[in-house]
PDB file of C-alpha atoms in Angstrom:
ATOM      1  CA  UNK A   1     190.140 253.983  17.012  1.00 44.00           C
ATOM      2  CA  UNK A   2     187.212 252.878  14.520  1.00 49.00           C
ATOM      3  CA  UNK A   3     183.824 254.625  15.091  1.00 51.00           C
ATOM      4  CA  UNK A   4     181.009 253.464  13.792  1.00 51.00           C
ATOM      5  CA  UNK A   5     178.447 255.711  11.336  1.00 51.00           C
ATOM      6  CA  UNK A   6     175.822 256.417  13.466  1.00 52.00           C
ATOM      7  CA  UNK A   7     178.121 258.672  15.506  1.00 51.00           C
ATOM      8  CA  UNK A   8     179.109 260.688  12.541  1.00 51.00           C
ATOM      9  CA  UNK A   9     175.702 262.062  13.170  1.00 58.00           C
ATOM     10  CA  UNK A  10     176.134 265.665  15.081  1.00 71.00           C
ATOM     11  CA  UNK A  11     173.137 264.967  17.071  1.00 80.00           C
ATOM     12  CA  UNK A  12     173.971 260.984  18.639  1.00 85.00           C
ATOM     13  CA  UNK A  13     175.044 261.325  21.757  1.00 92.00           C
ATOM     14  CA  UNK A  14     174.268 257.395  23.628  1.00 94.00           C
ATOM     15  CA  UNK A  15     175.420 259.355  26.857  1.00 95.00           C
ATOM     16  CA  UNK A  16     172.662 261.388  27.244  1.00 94.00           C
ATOM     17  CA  UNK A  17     170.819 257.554  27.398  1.00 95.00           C
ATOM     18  CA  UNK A  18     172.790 255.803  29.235  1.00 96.00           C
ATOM     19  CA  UNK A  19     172.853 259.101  31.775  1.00 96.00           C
ATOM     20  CA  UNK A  20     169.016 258.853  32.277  1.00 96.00           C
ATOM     21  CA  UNK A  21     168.495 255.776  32.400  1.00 96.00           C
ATOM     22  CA  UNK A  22     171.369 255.899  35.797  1.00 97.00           C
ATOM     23  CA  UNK A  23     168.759 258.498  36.922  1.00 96.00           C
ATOM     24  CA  UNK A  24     165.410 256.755  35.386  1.00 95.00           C
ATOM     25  CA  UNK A  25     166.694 253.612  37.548  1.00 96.00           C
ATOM     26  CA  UNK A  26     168.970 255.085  40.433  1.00 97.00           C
ATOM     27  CA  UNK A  27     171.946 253.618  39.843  1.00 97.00           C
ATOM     28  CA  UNK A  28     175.220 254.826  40.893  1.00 97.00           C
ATOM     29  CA  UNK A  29     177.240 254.178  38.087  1.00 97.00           C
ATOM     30  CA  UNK A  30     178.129 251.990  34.769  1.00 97.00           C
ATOM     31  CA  UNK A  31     178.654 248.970  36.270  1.00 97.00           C
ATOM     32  CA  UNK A  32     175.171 249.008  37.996  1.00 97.00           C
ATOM     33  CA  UNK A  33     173.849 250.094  34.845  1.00 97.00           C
ATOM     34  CA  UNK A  34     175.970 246.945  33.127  1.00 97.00           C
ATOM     35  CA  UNK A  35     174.259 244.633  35.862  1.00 97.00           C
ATOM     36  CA  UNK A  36     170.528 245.900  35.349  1.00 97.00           C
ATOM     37  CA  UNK A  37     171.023 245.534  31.396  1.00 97.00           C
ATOM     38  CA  UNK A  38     172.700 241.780  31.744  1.00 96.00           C
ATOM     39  CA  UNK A  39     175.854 243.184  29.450  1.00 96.00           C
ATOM     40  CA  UNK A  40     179.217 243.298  30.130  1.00 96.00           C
ATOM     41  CA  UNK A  41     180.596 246.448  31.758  1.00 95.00           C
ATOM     42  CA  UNK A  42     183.164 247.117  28.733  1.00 96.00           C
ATOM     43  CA  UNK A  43     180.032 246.781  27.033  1.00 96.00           C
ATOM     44  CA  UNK A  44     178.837 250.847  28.267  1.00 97.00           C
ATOM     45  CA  UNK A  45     182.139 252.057  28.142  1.00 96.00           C
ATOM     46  CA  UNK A  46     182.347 251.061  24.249  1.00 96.00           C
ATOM     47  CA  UNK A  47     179.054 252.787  23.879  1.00 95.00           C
ATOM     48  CA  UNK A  48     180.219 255.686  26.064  1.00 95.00           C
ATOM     49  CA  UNK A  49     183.180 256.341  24.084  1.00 94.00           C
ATOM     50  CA  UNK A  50     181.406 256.059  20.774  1.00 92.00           C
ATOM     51  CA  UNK A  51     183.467 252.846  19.487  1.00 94.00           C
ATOM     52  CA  UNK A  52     180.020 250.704  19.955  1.00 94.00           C
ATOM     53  CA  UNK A  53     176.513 251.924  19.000  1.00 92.00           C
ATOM     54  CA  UNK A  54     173.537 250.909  21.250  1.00 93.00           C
ATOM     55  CA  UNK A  55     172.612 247.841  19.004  1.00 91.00           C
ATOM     56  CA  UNK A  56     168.608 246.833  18.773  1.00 91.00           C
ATOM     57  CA  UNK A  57     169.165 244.133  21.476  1.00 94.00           C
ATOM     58  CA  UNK A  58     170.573 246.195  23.805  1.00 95.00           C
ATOM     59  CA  UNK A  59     167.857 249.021  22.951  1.00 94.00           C
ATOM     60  CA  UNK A  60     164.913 246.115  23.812  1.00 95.00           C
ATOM     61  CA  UNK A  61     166.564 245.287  27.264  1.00 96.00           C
ATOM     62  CA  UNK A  62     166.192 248.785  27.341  1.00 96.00           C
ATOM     63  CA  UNK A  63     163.329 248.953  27.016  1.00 96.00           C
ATOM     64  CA  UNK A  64     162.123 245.601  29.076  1.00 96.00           C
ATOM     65  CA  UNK A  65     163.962 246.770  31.737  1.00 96.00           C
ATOM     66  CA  UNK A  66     162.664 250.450  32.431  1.00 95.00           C
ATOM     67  CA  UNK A  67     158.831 250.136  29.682  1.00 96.00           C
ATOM     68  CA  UNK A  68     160.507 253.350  27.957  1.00 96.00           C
ATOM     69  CA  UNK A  69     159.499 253.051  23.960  1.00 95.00           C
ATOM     70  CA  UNK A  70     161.670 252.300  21.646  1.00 93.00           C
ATOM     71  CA  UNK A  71     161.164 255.011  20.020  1.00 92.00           C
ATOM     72  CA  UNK A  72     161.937 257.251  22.919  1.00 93.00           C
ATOM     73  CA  UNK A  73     165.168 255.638  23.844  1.00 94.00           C
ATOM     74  CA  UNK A  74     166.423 256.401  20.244  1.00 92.00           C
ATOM     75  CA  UNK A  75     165.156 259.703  20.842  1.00 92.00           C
ATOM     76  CA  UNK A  76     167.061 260.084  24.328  1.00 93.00           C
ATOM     77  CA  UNK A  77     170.244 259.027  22.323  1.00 91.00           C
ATOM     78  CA  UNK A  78     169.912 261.809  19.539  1.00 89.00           C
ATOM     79  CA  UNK A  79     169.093 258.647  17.100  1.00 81.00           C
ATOM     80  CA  UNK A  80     166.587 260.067  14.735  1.00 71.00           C
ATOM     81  CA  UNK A  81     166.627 258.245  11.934  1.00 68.00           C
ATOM     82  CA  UNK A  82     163.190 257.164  10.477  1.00 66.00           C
ATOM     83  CA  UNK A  83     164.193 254.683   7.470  1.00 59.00           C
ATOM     84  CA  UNK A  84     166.582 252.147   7.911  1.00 55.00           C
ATOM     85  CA  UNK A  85     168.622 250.560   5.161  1.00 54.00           C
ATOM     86  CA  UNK A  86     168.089 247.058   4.765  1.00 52.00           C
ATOM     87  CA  UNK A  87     171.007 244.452   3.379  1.00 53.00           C
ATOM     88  CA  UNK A  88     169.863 242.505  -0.216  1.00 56.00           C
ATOM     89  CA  UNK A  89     170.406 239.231   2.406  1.00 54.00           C
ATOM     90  CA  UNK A  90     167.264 239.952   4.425  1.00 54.00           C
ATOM     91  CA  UNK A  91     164.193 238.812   3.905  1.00 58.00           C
ATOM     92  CA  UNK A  92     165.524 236.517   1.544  1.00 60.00           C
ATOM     93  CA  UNK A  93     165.079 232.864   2.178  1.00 62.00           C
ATOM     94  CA  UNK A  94     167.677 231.038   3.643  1.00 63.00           C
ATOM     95  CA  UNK A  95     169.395 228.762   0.825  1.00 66.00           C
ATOM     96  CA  UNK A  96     169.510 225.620   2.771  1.00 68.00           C
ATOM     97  CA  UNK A  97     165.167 226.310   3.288  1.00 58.00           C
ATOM     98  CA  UNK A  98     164.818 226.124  -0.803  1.00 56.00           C
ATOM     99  CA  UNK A  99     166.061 222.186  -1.267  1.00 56.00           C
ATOM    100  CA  UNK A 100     163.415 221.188   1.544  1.00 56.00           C
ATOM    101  CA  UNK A 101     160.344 222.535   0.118  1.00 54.00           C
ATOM    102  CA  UNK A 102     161.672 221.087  -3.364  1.00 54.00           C
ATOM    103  CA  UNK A 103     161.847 217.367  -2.045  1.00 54.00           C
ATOM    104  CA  UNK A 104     158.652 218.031   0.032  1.00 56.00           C
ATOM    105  CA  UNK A 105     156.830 219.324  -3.507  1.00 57.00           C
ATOM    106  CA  UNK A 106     158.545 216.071  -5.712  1.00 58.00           C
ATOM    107  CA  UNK A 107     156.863 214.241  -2.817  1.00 59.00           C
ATOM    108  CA  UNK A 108     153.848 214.938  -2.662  1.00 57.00           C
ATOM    109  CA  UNK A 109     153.677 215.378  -6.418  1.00 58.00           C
ATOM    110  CA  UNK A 110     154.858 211.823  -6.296  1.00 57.00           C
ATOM    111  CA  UNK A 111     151.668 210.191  -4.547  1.00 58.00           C
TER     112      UNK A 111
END
């Protein structure tokens, strides 16, 4: 069973989230919860059973759904990271963008 990193950490625990939000929004159970949040229902269970983390999407239906920060949902899940590793890929321009602005320069360069 693979687990991703973020449970490693001692103090995640997404089912202390997903619990108050049930409460937060009276619902009965997961599948309500599922419904509310527009995700599949296998979706929680994943996340229950710490084979899914709660991914930024899901955290800004979250958040849409019941005006809870973002910052407080993270907190409600034990998620208290404060930096966040970025990839050498973002915030790089897209390869296919460079050729464009070349032609568009020779272009105008052109006239």
């Amino acid at each position: 069973m693979a687990h991703h990193a973020l449970a490693s950490q001692e103090s995640y625990n997404p089912n202390h989230l997903l619990d108050i939000l049930l409460g937060k929004m009276q619902l009965k159970n997961d599948a309500a919860l599922s419904r509310l949040l527009e995700v599949a229902p296998p979706v929680i269970s994943k996340i229950r059973h710490h084979r899914l983390p709660v991914g930024a999407s899901l955290l800004i239906r979250m958040h849409e759904v019941t005006g809870m920060s973002i910052r407080d949902l993270r907190d409600l899940m034990g998620d208290r990271r404060t930096k966040y590793r970025l990839s050498d890929a973002q915030g790089r321009p897209k390869p296919e963008d460079r050729p464009v602005e070349k032609k568009a320069e020779a272009g105008f360069a052109a006239h």
